[in-house]
Amino acid sequence: MRLSRFFNSWRAAALSAPFLATGLTCASAAGNYEFLAAPQTDLNRVFRLDKATGEVGACQYGLKEGTQIGVTLCYPPGEGAKAGAFSDYALVASRHTGEGGVFRVDLRSGMMSICFVLNESSVVCTPPAK
């Protein structure tokens, strides 16, 4: 009786192992992005940051002629905003209510750059500085 319980427990653990491993993989992949609204009070733009690579994009609501719902306008990463060296990045908004950009900070090195949408086409970031 004891031996069969041991084998049943071992069998259950072996059968559930792939699911547990998958769950751990999914959990470790969660939380890769950070989102922050631009501080400009009359702008409905939200910036998206890949916290590991520093890549920055942005989206906002826009009106589409002839529709009542509107569209989501997204701006891809452009110069200085594309994926860079792996680190630990974050977004910080200034308290300036007229500022349409955000700061991208490297929490490991202390380097900062300012990211904003340029010519309604892409997100660009200044060269990092301390």
Coordinates of C-alpha atoms in Angstrom, one line a residue:
M1 CA 0.0 0.0 0.0
R2 CA 2.7 2.5 0.9
L3 CA 4.7 1.7 -2.2
S4 CA 1.7 2.4 -4.5
R5 CA 1.1 5.7 -2.8
F6 CA 4.8 6.6 -3.4
F7 CA 4.5 5.8 -7.1
N8 CA 1.2 7.6 -7.4
S9 CA 2.7 10.7 -5.9
W10 CA 5.8 10.5 -8.1
R11 CA 3.6 10.0 -11.2
A12 CA 1.5 13.0 -10.3
A13 CA 4.6 15.1 -9.9
A14 CA 6.1 13.9 -13.1
L15 CA 2.9 14.6 -15.0
S16 CA 2.5 18.1 -13.6
A17 CA 6.2 19.1 -14.1
P18 CA 5.8 20.4 -17.7
F19 CA 2.8 22.6 -16.6
L20 CA 4.7 24.0 -13.6
A21 CA 7.7 24.8 -15.8
T22 CA 5.5 26.5 -18.4
G23 CA 3.9 28.5 -15.6
L24 CA 7.3 29.6 -14.3
T25 CA 8.4 30.6 -17.8
C26 CA 5.2 32.7 -18.3
A27 CA 5.5 34.3 -14.9
S28 CA 9.1 35.3 -15.5
A29 CA 8.2 36.8 -18.8
A30 CA 5.4 38.9 -17.3
G31 CA 6.0 42.5 -16.5
N32 CA 8.5 43.3 -19.3
Y33 CA 6.8 46.6 -20.1
E34 CA 6.2 49.9 -18.3
F35 CA 3.6 52.4 -19.5
L36 CA 3.5 56.2 -18.7
A37 CA 1.3 59.0 -19.8
A38 CA 3.0 62.1 -21.2
P39 CA 2.7 64.9 -18.6
Q40 CA 1.2 67.4 -21.2
T41 CA -2.4 67.8 -19.9
D42 CA -4.0 68.2 -23.3
L43 CA -2.3 65.2 -24.9
N44 CA -3.7 61.7 -24.6
R45 CA -0.3 59.9 -25.4
V46 CA 1.0 57.0 -23.5
F47 CA 4.6 55.8 -23.8
R48 CA 5.6 52.1 -23.7
L49 CA 9.0 51.0 -22.5
D50 CA 10.6 47.6 -22.7
K51 CA 12.3 47.5 -19.3
A52 CA 15.1 45.2 -20.3
T53 CA 16.1 46.7 -23.7
G54 CA 15.1 50.4 -23.2
E55 CA 13.0 50.4 -26.4
V56 CA 10.4 53.1 -26.4
G57 CA 7.2 53.5 -28.4
A58 CA 4.0 55.5 -27.9
C59 CA 0.3 55.4 -28.8
Q60 CA -2.5 57.9 -28.6
Y61 CA -6.2 58.2 -29.5
G62 CA -7.0 59.9 -32.8
L63 CA -10.1 60.9 -34.6
K64 CA -10.7 59.2 -38.0
E65 CA -12.8 61.2 -40.4
G66 CA -16.2 59.6 -41.0
T67 CA -16.2 57.4 -37.9
Q68 CA -17.6 57.9 -34.4
I69 CA -15.2 55.6 -32.6
G70 CA -11.7 56.9 -33.6
V71 CA -8.5 54.9 -33.9
T72 CA -5.4 54.1 -31.9
L73 CA -2.4 55.8 -33.4
C74 CA 1.0 54.2 -32.5
Y75 CA 4.5 55.5 -33.2
P76 CA 7.3 53.0 -33.5
P77 CA 10.7 53.4 -32.0
G78 CA 12.9 55.6 -34.1
E79 CA 16.4 57.1 -33.7
G80 CA 17.7 56.5 -30.2
A81 CA 14.5 54.8 -29.1
K82 CA 15.2 51.3 -30.5
A83 CA 16.3 48.4 -28.3
G84 CA 19.7 48.9 -26.8
A85 CA 22.0 47.2 -24.3
F86 CA 20.2 45.0 -21.7
S87 CA 19.8 46.8 -18.4
D88 CA 17.1 47.9 -16.1
Y89 CA 15.2 50.8 -17.6
A90 CA 12.3 53.0 -16.3
L91 CA 10.2 55.9 -17.5
V92 CA 9.9 59.2 -15.5
A93 CA 7.6 62.1 -16.3
S94 CA 8.5 65.6 -15.4
R95 CA 5.9 67.8 -13.6
H96 CA 5.9 70.2 -16.5
T97 CA 2.3 70.2 -17.7
G98 CA 3.3 71.3 -21.2
E99 CA 5.9 68.5 -21.7
G100 CA 5.0 65.9 -24.4
G101 CA 8.0 63.7 -23.7
V102 CA 9.2 61.5 -20.9
F103 CA 12.6 60.6 -19.5
R104 CA 14.0 57.1 -20.1
V105 CA 16.4 56.3 -17.2
D106 CA 18.9 53.4 -16.9
L107 CA 18.5 52.4 -13.2
R108 CA 21.9 50.6 -13.3
S109 CA 24.1 53.3 -14.8
G110 CA 22.1 56.5 -14.0
M111 CA 22.1 57.5 -17.7
M112 CA 19.0 59.5 -18.9
S113 CA 17.6 60.5 -22.2
I114 CA 14.4 62.3 -23.2
C115 CA 12.0 60.6 -25.5
F116 CA 9.2 62.2 -27.6
V117 CA 7.2 61.8 -30.8
L118 CA 8.9 63.6 -33.7
N119 CA 6.9 64.8 -36.6
E120 CA 4.0 62.5 -35.7
S121 CA 6.0 59.6 -37.2
S122 CA 8.1 57.9 -34.6
V123 CA 9.5 58.1 -31.1
V124 CA 13.0 59.4 -30.8
C125 CA 15.3 59.8 -27.8
T126 CA 18.2 62.1 -27.1
P127 CA 21.6 60.5 -26.6
P128 CA 21.9 59.2 -23.0
A129 CA 23.8 61.5 -20.5
K130 CA 24.5 61.7 -16.8

